[in-house]
XYZ file of C-alpha atoms in Angstrom:
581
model
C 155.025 99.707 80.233
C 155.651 101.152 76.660
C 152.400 102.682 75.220
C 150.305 100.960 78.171
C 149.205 103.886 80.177
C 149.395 102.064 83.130
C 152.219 103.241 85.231
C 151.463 102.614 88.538
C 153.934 100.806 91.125
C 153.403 99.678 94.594
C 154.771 97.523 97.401
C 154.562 93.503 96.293
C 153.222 91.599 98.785
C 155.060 88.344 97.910
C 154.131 85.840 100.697
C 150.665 84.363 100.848
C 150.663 85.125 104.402
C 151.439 88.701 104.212
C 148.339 89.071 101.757
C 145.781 87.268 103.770
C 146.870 89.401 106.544
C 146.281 92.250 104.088
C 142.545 90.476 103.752
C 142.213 89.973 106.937
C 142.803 94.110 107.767
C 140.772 94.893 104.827
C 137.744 94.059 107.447
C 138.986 96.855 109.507
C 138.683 99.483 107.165
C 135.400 99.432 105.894
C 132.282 101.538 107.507
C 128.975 102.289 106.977
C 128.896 103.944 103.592
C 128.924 100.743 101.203
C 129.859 102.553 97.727
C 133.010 103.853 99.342
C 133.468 100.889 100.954
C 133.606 99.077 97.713
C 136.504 101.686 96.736
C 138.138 100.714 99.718
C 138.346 96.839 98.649
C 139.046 97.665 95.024
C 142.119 99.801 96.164
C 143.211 96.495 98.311
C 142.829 94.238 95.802
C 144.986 95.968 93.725
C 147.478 96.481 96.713
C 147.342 92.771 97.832
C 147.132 90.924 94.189
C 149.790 93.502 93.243
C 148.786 94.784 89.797
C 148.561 97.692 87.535
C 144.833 98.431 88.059
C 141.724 96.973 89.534
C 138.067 97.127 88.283
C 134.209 96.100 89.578
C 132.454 95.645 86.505
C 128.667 95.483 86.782
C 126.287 93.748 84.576
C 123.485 96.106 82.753
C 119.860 94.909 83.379
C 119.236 93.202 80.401
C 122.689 90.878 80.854
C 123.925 91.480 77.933
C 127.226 94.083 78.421
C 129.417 94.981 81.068
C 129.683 98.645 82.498
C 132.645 100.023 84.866
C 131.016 100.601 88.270
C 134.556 101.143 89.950
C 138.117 100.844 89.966
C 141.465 101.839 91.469
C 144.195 103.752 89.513
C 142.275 103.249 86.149
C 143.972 104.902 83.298
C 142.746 108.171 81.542
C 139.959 107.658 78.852
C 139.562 103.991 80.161
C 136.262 104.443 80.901
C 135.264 105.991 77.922
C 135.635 102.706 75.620
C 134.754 100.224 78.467
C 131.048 99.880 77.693
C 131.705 97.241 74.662
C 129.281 94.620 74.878
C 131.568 92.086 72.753
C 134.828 92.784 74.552
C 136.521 89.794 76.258
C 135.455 90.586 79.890
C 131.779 90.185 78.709
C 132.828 86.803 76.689
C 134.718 85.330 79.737
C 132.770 86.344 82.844
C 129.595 84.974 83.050
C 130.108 81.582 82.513
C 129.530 80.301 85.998
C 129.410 81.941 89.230
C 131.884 79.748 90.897
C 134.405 80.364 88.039
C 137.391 82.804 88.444
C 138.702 84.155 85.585
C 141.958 83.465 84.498
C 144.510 85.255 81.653
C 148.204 84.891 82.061
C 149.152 85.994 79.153
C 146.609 87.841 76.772
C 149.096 88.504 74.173
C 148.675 84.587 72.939
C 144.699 84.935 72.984
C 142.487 85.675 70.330
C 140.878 88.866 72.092
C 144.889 90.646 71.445
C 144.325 91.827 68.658
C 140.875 92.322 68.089
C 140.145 93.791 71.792
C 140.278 97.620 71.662
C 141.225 97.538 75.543
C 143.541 95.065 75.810
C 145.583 96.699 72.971
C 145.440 100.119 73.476
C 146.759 99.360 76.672
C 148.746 96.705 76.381
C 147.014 94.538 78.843
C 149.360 90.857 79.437
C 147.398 89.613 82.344
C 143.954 89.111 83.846
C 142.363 87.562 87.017
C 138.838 88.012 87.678
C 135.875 86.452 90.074
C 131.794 86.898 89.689
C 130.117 88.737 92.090
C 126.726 87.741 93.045
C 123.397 88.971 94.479
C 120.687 86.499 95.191
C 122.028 83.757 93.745
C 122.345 86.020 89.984
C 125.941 87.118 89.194
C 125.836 90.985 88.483
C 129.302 91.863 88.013
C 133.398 90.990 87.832
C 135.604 92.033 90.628
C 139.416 91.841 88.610
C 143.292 92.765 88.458
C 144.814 93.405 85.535
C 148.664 93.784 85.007
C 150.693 94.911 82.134
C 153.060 91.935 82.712
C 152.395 88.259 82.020
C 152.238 86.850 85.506
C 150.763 83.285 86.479
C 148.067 83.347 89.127
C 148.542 81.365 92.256
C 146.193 79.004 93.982
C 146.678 81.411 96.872
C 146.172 84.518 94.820
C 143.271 83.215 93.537
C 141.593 82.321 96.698
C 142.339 86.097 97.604
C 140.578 87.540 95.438
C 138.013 85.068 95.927
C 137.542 86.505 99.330
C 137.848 90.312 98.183
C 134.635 89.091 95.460
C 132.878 87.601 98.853
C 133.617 91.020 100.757
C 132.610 93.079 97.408
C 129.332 90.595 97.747
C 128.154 91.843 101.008
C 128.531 95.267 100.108
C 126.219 94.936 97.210
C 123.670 93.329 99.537
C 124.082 96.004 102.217
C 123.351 98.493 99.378
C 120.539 96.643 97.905
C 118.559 96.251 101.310
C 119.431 100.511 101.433
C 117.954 100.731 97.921
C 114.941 98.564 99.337
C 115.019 100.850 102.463
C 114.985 103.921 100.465
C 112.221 102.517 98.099
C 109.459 101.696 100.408
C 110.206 105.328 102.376
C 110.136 106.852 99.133
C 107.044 105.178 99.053
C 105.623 105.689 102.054
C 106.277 109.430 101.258
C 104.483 108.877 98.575
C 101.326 107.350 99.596
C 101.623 110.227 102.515
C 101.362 112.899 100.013
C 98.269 111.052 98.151
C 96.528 110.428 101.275
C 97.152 114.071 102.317
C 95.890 115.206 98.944
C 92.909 112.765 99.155
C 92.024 114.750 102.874
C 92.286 117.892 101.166
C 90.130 117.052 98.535
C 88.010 115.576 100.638
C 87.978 118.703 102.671
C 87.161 120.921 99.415
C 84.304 118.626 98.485
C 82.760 118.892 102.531
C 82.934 122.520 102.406
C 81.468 122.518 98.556
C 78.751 120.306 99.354
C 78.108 122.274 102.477
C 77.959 125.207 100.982
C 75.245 124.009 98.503
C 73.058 121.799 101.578
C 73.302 126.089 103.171
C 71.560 127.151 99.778
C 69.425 124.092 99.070
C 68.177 123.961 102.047
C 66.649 127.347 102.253
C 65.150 126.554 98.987
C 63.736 123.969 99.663
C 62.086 125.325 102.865
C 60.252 127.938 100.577
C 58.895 125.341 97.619
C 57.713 123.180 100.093
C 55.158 125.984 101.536
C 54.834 126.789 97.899
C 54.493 123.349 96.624
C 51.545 122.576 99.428
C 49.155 124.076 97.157
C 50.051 121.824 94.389
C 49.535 118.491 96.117
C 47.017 119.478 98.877
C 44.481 121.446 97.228
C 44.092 118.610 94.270
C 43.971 115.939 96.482
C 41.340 117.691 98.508
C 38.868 118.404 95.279
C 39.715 114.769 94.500
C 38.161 113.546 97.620
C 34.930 116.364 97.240
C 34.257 115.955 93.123
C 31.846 113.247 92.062
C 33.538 110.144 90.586
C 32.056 111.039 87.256
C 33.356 114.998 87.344
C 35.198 115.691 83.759
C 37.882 117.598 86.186
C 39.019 114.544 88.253
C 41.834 114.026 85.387
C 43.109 117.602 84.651
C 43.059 117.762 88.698
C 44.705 114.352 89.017
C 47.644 115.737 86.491
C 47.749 118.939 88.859
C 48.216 116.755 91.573
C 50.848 114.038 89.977
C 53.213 117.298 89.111
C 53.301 118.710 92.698
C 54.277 115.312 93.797
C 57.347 115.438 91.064
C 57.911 118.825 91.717
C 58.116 117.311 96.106
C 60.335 114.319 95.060
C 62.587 116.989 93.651
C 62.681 119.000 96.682
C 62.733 115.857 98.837
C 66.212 115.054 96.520
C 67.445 118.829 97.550
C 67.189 117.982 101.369
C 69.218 115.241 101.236
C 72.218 117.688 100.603
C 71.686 118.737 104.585
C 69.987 115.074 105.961
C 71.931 112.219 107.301
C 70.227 109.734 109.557
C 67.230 107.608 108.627
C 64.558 108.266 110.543
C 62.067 105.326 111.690
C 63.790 102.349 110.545
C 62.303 98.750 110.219
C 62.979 95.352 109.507
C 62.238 94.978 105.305
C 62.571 92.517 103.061
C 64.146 93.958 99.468
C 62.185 91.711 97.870
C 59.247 93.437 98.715
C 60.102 96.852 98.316
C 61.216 96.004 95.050
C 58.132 94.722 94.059
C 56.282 97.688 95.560
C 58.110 99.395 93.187
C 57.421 97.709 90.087
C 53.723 97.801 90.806
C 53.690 101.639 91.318
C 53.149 104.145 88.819
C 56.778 105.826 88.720
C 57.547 101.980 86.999
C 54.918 101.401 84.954
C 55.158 105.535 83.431
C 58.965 104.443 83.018
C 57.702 100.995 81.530
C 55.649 103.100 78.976
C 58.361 105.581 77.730
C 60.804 102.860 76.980
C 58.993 100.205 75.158
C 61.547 98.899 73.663
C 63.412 98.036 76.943
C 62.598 94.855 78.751
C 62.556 95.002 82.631
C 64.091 91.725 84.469
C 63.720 90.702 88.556
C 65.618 87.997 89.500
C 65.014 87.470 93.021
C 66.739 85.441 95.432
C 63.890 83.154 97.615
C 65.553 83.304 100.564
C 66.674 86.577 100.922
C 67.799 87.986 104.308
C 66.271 91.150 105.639
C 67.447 94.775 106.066
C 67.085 97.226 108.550
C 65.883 100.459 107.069
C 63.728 102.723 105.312
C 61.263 101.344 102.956
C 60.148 104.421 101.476
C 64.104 105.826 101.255
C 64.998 101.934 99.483
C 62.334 102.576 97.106
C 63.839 106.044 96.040
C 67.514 104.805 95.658
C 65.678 101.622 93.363
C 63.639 103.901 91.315
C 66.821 106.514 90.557
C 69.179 103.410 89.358
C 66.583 101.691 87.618
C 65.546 105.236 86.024
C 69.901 106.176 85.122
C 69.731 102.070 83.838
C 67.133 102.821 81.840
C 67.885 106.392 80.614
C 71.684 104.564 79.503
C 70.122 102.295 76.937
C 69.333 103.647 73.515
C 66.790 101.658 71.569
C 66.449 97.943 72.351
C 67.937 96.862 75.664
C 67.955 95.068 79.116
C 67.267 96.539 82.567
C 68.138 93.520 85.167
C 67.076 93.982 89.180
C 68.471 91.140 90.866
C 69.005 90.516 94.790
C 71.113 88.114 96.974
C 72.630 87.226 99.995
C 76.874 87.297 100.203
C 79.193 86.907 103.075
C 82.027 89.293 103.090
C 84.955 87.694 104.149
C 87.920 90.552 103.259
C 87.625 94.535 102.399
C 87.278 94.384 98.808
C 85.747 97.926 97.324
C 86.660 100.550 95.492
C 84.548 103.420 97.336
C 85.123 102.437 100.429
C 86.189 99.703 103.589
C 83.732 96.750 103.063
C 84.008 94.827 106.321
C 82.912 91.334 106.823
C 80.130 90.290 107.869
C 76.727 89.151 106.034
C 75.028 91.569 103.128
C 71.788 91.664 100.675
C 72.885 92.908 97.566
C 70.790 94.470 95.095
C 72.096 94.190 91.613
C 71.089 96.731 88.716
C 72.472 96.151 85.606
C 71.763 98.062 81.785
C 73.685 96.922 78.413
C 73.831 100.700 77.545
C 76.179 103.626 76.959
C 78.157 102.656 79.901
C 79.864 104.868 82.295
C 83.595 106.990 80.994
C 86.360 105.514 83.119
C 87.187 109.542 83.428
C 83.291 109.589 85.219
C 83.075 106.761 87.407
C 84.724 108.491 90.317
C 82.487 111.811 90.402
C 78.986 110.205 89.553
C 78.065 110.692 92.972
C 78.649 113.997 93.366
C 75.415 116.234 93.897
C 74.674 118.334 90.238
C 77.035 116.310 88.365
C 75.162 115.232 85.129
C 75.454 113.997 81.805
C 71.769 114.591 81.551
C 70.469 117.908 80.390
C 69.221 119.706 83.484
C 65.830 120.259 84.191
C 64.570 117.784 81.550
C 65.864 114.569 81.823
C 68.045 114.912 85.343
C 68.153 116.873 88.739
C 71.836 116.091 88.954
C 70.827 114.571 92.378
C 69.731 111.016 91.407
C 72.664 109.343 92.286
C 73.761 111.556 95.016
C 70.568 110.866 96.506
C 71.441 106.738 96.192
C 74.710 106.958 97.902
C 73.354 109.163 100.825
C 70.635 106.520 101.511
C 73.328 103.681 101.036
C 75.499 105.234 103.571
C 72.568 106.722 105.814
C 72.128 102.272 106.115
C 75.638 101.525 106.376
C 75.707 100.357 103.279
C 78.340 100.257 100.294
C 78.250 100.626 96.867
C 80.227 98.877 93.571
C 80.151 100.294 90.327
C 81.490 98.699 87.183
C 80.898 99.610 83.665
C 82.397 99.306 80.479
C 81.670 102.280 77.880
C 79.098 100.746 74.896
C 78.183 97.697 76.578
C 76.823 97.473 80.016
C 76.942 99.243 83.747
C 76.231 97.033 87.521
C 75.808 99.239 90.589
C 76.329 96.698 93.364
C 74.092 97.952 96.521
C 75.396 96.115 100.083
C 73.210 96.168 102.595
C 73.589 95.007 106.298
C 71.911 92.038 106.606
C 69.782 91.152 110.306
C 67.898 87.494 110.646
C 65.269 89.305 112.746
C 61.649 88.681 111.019
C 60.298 91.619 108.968
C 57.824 93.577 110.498
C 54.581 93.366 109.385
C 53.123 95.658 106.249
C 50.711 98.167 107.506
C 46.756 98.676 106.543
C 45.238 99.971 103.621
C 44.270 103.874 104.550
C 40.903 104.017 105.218
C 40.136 108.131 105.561
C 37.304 107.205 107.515
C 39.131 105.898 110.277
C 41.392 108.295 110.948
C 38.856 111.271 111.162
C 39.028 113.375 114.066
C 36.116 113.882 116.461
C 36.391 117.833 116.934
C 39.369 117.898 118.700
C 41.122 121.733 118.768
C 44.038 122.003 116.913
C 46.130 125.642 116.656
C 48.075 125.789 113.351
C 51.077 127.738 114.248
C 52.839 129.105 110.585
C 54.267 132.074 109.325
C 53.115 131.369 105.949
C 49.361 132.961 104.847
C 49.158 129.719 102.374
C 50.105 126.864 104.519
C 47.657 127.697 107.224
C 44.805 128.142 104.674
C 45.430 124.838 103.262
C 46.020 123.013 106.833
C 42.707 124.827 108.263
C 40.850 123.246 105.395
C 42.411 119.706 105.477
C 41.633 119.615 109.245
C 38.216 121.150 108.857
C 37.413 118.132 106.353
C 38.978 115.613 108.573
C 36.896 116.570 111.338
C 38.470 118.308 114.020
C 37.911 122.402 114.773
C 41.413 124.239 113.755
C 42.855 127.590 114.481
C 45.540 129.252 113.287
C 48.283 132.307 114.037
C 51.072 133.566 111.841
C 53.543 133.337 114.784
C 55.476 131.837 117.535
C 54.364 134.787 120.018
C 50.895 134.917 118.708
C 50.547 131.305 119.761
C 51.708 131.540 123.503
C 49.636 134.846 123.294
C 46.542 132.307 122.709
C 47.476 129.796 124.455
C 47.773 131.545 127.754
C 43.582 132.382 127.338
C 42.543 129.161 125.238
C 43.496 125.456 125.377
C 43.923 123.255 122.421
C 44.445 119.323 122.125
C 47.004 119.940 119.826
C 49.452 121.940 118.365
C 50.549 121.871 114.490
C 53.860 123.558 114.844
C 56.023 125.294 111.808
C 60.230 125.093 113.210
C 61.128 127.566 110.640
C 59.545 130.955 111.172
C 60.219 134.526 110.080
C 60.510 137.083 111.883
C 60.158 136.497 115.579
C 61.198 133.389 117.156
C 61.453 129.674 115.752
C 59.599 126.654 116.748
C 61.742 125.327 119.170
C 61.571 128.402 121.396
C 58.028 128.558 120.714
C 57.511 125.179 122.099
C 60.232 125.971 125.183
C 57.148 128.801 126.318
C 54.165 126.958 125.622
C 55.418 123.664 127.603
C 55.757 126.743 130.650
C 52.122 127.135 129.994
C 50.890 124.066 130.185
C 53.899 120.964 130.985
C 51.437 117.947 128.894
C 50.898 120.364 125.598
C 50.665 117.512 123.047
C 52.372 119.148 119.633
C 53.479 117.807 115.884
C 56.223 119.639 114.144
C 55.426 120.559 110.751
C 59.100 121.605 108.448
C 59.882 121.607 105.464
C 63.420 120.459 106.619
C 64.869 117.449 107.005
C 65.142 115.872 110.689
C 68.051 118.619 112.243
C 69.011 119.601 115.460
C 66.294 122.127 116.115
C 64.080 119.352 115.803
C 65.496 116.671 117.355
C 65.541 119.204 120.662
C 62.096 120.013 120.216
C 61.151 116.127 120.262
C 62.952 115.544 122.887
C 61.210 118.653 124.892
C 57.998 115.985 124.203
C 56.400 116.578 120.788
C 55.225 113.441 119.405
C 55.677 113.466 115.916
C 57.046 115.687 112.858
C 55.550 115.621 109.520
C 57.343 117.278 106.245
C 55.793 119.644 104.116
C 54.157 119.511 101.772
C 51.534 116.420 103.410
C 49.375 114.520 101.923
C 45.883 114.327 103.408
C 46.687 110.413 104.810
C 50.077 111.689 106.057
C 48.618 114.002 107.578
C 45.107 112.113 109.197
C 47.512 109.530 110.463
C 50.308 111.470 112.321
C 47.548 113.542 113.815
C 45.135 110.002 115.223
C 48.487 108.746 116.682
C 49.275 111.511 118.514
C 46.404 112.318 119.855
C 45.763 109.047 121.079
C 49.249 108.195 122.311
C-alpha cells in the first residue's frame, strides 16, 4: 500500500455463495431516491468484490471522455485528475457493451507508466462492466485494488449483476428527468398561456377604452358629416345636367363619403355582429369591387402596378355581408398596393379548400369546407417584429391622416371574425406579403342581386313622418330629403317633445335619433310613444353601430334602423319598406 493512498480494509467475502447472497441483499437496501441508491450499490460492490475502491464512471455527451459520477472510499484529490480523456479507462471501456473489463495486473501494461492514475496510486488491478441506457453504453461500473488479484468467473458475473442493478437506476432516473422535463414544461407553457390571458386582458381593456372614445366621436361627425354627403347629393339631383357646379359639388360629395368610410372604420372599434347577412358569391363582390370607383382611383395612382383576379369557376358561396366583404377587399388590396414601390404585382385570387386539421397561426382553424380569398403584393413585405400587431386598431407604418387611418386592417380582421372567419399572413421583408382570408363555406344558392334604384319608385305619397333629433342640422337636412321624396315631415329636438306631439297628432311614421342630449334617449322615447298608440310604425336613425339600446328598441317593434349620415336611396328605401310592411 506504499505511496498508493488507498488504505482501506474490509471483510473478504471469499465464497461465491456468500457474495451472491451479498447481491441478493443488495435488493433490500435500495429505495426510492435513485442517486443514493447508486451509492448504495457502489459501496456493495466494493464490499462484495472486495477491493480498495469502487467507481461509476459516466460517459460525457459527446463520447469522447470519461467523468467520475460516483464512488466508494475514493482517495483524496482522485477526482481532481480523473477527467483525462486518454487515460486507460476511456481506452478500455467502450469497446462493447457486453464486454467486462479485465486488468490483473496493470503493472505489466502499457498504461503503468504513462497513466497518471494508475501510478500515482499505484493501481495493480482492475475489473470493470458497461452500463447501458437504451441500448447506448453511458458509463463503467468498476473495482480497483492495489494488489494484483485474478478475477473469477464468479466475480465477474457479480459485478455483472451490480452493472444490471446500477442499469435500472439510471433508467429510473432518466424517466424522473423525463418526468421533471415535461412538468417543467408544462409550468412553462402555464406561465405563457397565463401571460398570453393577461395580455390579452390589457389589449380588451385598451381597445375598449378607445371603442368608449371612438364611439362618441363618431356619433358627433356623423351628424356633422350629414351635411357633407346629403346636401350635395340633393343639389345633384335639383341642378341641370349641364350646371358648371355638378363637378365641384360631386367632389363635395365624394369627400363626405371618405370622410363616412372613416367614421364607419371608427365604429367598428364598438360593433361585432353582422347585421343582415346573405348568401354571396366572392366572386361577385370582388368584381363589384373592381368596377367601382375606390378601384379604378387606386388603378390611377399606381400606374405602374398591374392588378391580377384569378378566380376559381366554381367557387362555393358565403354567408355574409356584401357591403362589409367589399370593405375588408378594398383595405388589403389598398395595404397590397400601398407595399409596392414602383413596378409591381397586386394578385386577388379565390378558391375552395377543405380543412382537414387546425393549422393557423392566429387562431383554431377547424375543419370543415372554406372560400379563400388570396391577396398577394411583391412589395416591402411585412417585419417579422410586425406581423403579430398589424391588426391592432392605430397601429401604422403609414403616416397618419395621409396615407392611413391606422384602422384598415383592424377593420379586416373584425369583419373576418364578425363571419367566422380566419386569417393567414405570410410575408417575407423585400419580396412579397399573402393575407389568406377563410371563409365558411354554405352550398345554399346565392340570393339574388337586387334592382337598380330607381328614385322614382320609392317616392312617398304624403305620408306624415315626425323627425325626432336633438341635432338643429340633422333635422334640417332630413325635413328636406323627405320633403323632396314626397312625403309631409315634422320635426322636434326631443324625446319628450315627440310624445308631447304625438299625444295631439298622429304620424305614419317615426324617424327616431337613439342618442339624444339632454332628456331621455330613443329607446325610452319609443317605450312612451308605443303607450300612445301600441302599432306606431318607427325607423331608428344612429350614428352607432347596431348595440343593445337598439337591438331593445327593435325588438319593442321598430322596423328598421338606418346609420347616419344616409344617402338619399338609403334613405327612400328603408322608409317604402317600412311603411309598406
Amino acid at each position: 500500500m506504499k505511496n498508493s493512498g488507498l488504505n482501506f480494509k474490509q471483510k473478504n467475502y471469499s465464497t461465491f455463495s456468500e457474495k451472491i447472497a451479498r447481491v441478493a441483499n443488495l435488493f433490500h437496501l435500495l429505495g426510492v431516491d435513485c442517486k443514493k441508491n447508486i451509492d448504495i450499490i457502489l459501496e456493495q460492490t466494493c464490499h462484495i468484490l472486495d477491493g480498495a475502491c469502487s467507481l461509476y464512471c459516466r460517459m460525457d455527451d459527446n463520447q469522447k471522455s470519461l467523468k467520475l459520477w460516483a464512488g466508494y472510499k475514493i482517495p483524496k484529490g482522485f477526482d481532481e485528475i480523473f477527467d483525462v480523456q486518454d487515460s486507460f479507462f476511456r481506452k478500455t471501456t467502450i469497446k462493447d457493451k457486453n464486454t467486462p473489463v479485465i486488468f490483473s495486473d496493470l503493472k505489466n501494461t502499457p498504461f503503468f507508466a504513462t497513466d497518471p492514475i494508475i501510478s500515482k496510486y499505484n493501481l495493480k488491478s482492475c475489473l470493470g462492466f458497461p452500463v447501458t441506457l437504451k441500448n447506448k453504453i453511458i458509463g463503467l461500473l468498476c473495482i480497483l485494488d492495489i494488489k494484483t488479484r485474478f478475477f473469477t468467473t464468479q466475480e465477474v458475473h457479480c459485478i455483472q449483476t451490480l452493472a444490471a442493478s446500477l442499469k435500472l437506476e439510471e433508467e429510473r432516473l432518466y424517466i424522473e428527468n423525463e418526468r421533471l422535463d415535461l412538468q417543467q414544461k408544462a409550468c412553462e407553457e402555464k406561465e405563457k398561456y397565463l401571460l398570453f390571458l393577461e395580455k390579452k386582458l390589457k389589449r380588451s381593456e385598451k381597445i375598449k377604452l378607445i371603442s368608449t372614445v371612438a364611439g362618441g366621436v363618431a356619433h358627433d361627425l356623423n351628424n356633422i358629416l350629414s351635411g357633407l354627403v346629403s346636401y350635395p347629393e340633393l343639389l345633384l339631383i335639383k341642378l341641370p345636367p349641364d350646371s358648371p357646379f355638378k363637378e365641384y359639388i360631386s367632389l363635395i360629395h365624394d369627400a363626405g363619403l371618405k370622410a363616412a368610410d372613416i367614421v364607419h372604420d371608427l365604429l367598428t372599434l364598438t360593433r361585432r355582429g353582422i347585421p343582415n347577412q346573405i348568401i354571396i358569391n366572392l366572386n361577385k363582390v370582388i368584381c363589384e369591387y373592381v368596377k367601382g370607383s375606390a378601384h379604378k382611383r387606386l388603378e390611377k395612382n399606381h400606374p405602374q402596378i398591374e392588378f391580377k383576379i384569378n378566380s376559381a369557376e366554381d367557387l362555393l358561396n358565403i354567408s355574409g355581408s356584401p357591403s362589409h366583404i367589399l370593405k375588408v377587399i378594398m383595405n388589403l388590396v389598398i395595404n397590397a398596393a400601398e407595399a409596392i414601390k414602383g413596378k409591381g404585382t397586386v394578385t386577388i385570387e379565390t378558391f375552395n379548400r377543405y380543412i382537414d386539421m387546425n393549422s393557423n397561426k392566429y387562431d383554431t382553424l377547424l375543419e370543415g369546407d372554406y372560400v379563400v380569398l388570396r391577396i398577394m403584393d411583391d412589395g416591402d413585405g411585412i417585419p417579422k417584429k410586425d406581423l403579430n400587431r398589424i391588426f391592432e386598431p392605430f397601429y401604422t407604418k403609414k403616416q397618419m391622416g395621409r396615407s392611413g387611418s391606422g384602422l384598415g386592417l383592424f377593420v379586416v380582421w373584425n369583419c373576418v371574425k364578425d363571419h367566422m372567419g380566419y386569417i393567414e399572413v405570410n410575408s417575407k421583408k423585400n419580396e412579397f406579403t399573402v393575407f389568406e382570408l377563410y371563409f365558411p363555406a354554405t352550398r345554399k344558392k346565392a340570393d339574388s342581386d337586387p334592382n337598380d334604384f330607381f328614385i322614382d319608385n320609392f317616392k312617398g305619397s304624403g305620408q306624415t313622418v315626425l323627425v325626432v333629433d336633438d341635432s338643429y342640422e340633422q333635422r334640417k337636412i332630413t325635413l328636406d330629403l323627405l320633403e323632396m321624396l314626397g312625403y309631409t315631415p315634422s320635426a322636434v329636438s326631443s324625446g319628450k317633445a315627440a310624445v308631447a306631439v304625438l299625444e295631439k297628432h298622429p304620424f305614419d311614421l317615426i324617424l327616431l335619433d337613439m342618442e339624444m342630449a339632454p332628456g331621455i334617449d330613443g329607446l325610452e322615447t319609443y317605450k312612451r310613444i308605443l303607450k300612445i298608440n301600441p302599432i306606431q310604425k318607427a325607423i331608428i336613425a344612429t350614428g352607432l353601430s347596431k348595440n343593445e339600446k337598439i337591438k331593445k328598441t327593435l325588438m319593442l317593434g321598430a322596423g328598421h334602423y338606418i346609420k347616419k349620415p344616409y344617402t338619399i336611396e338609403k334613405l327612400a328605401c328603408t322608409l317604402k319598406n317600412e311603411l309598406n310592411s
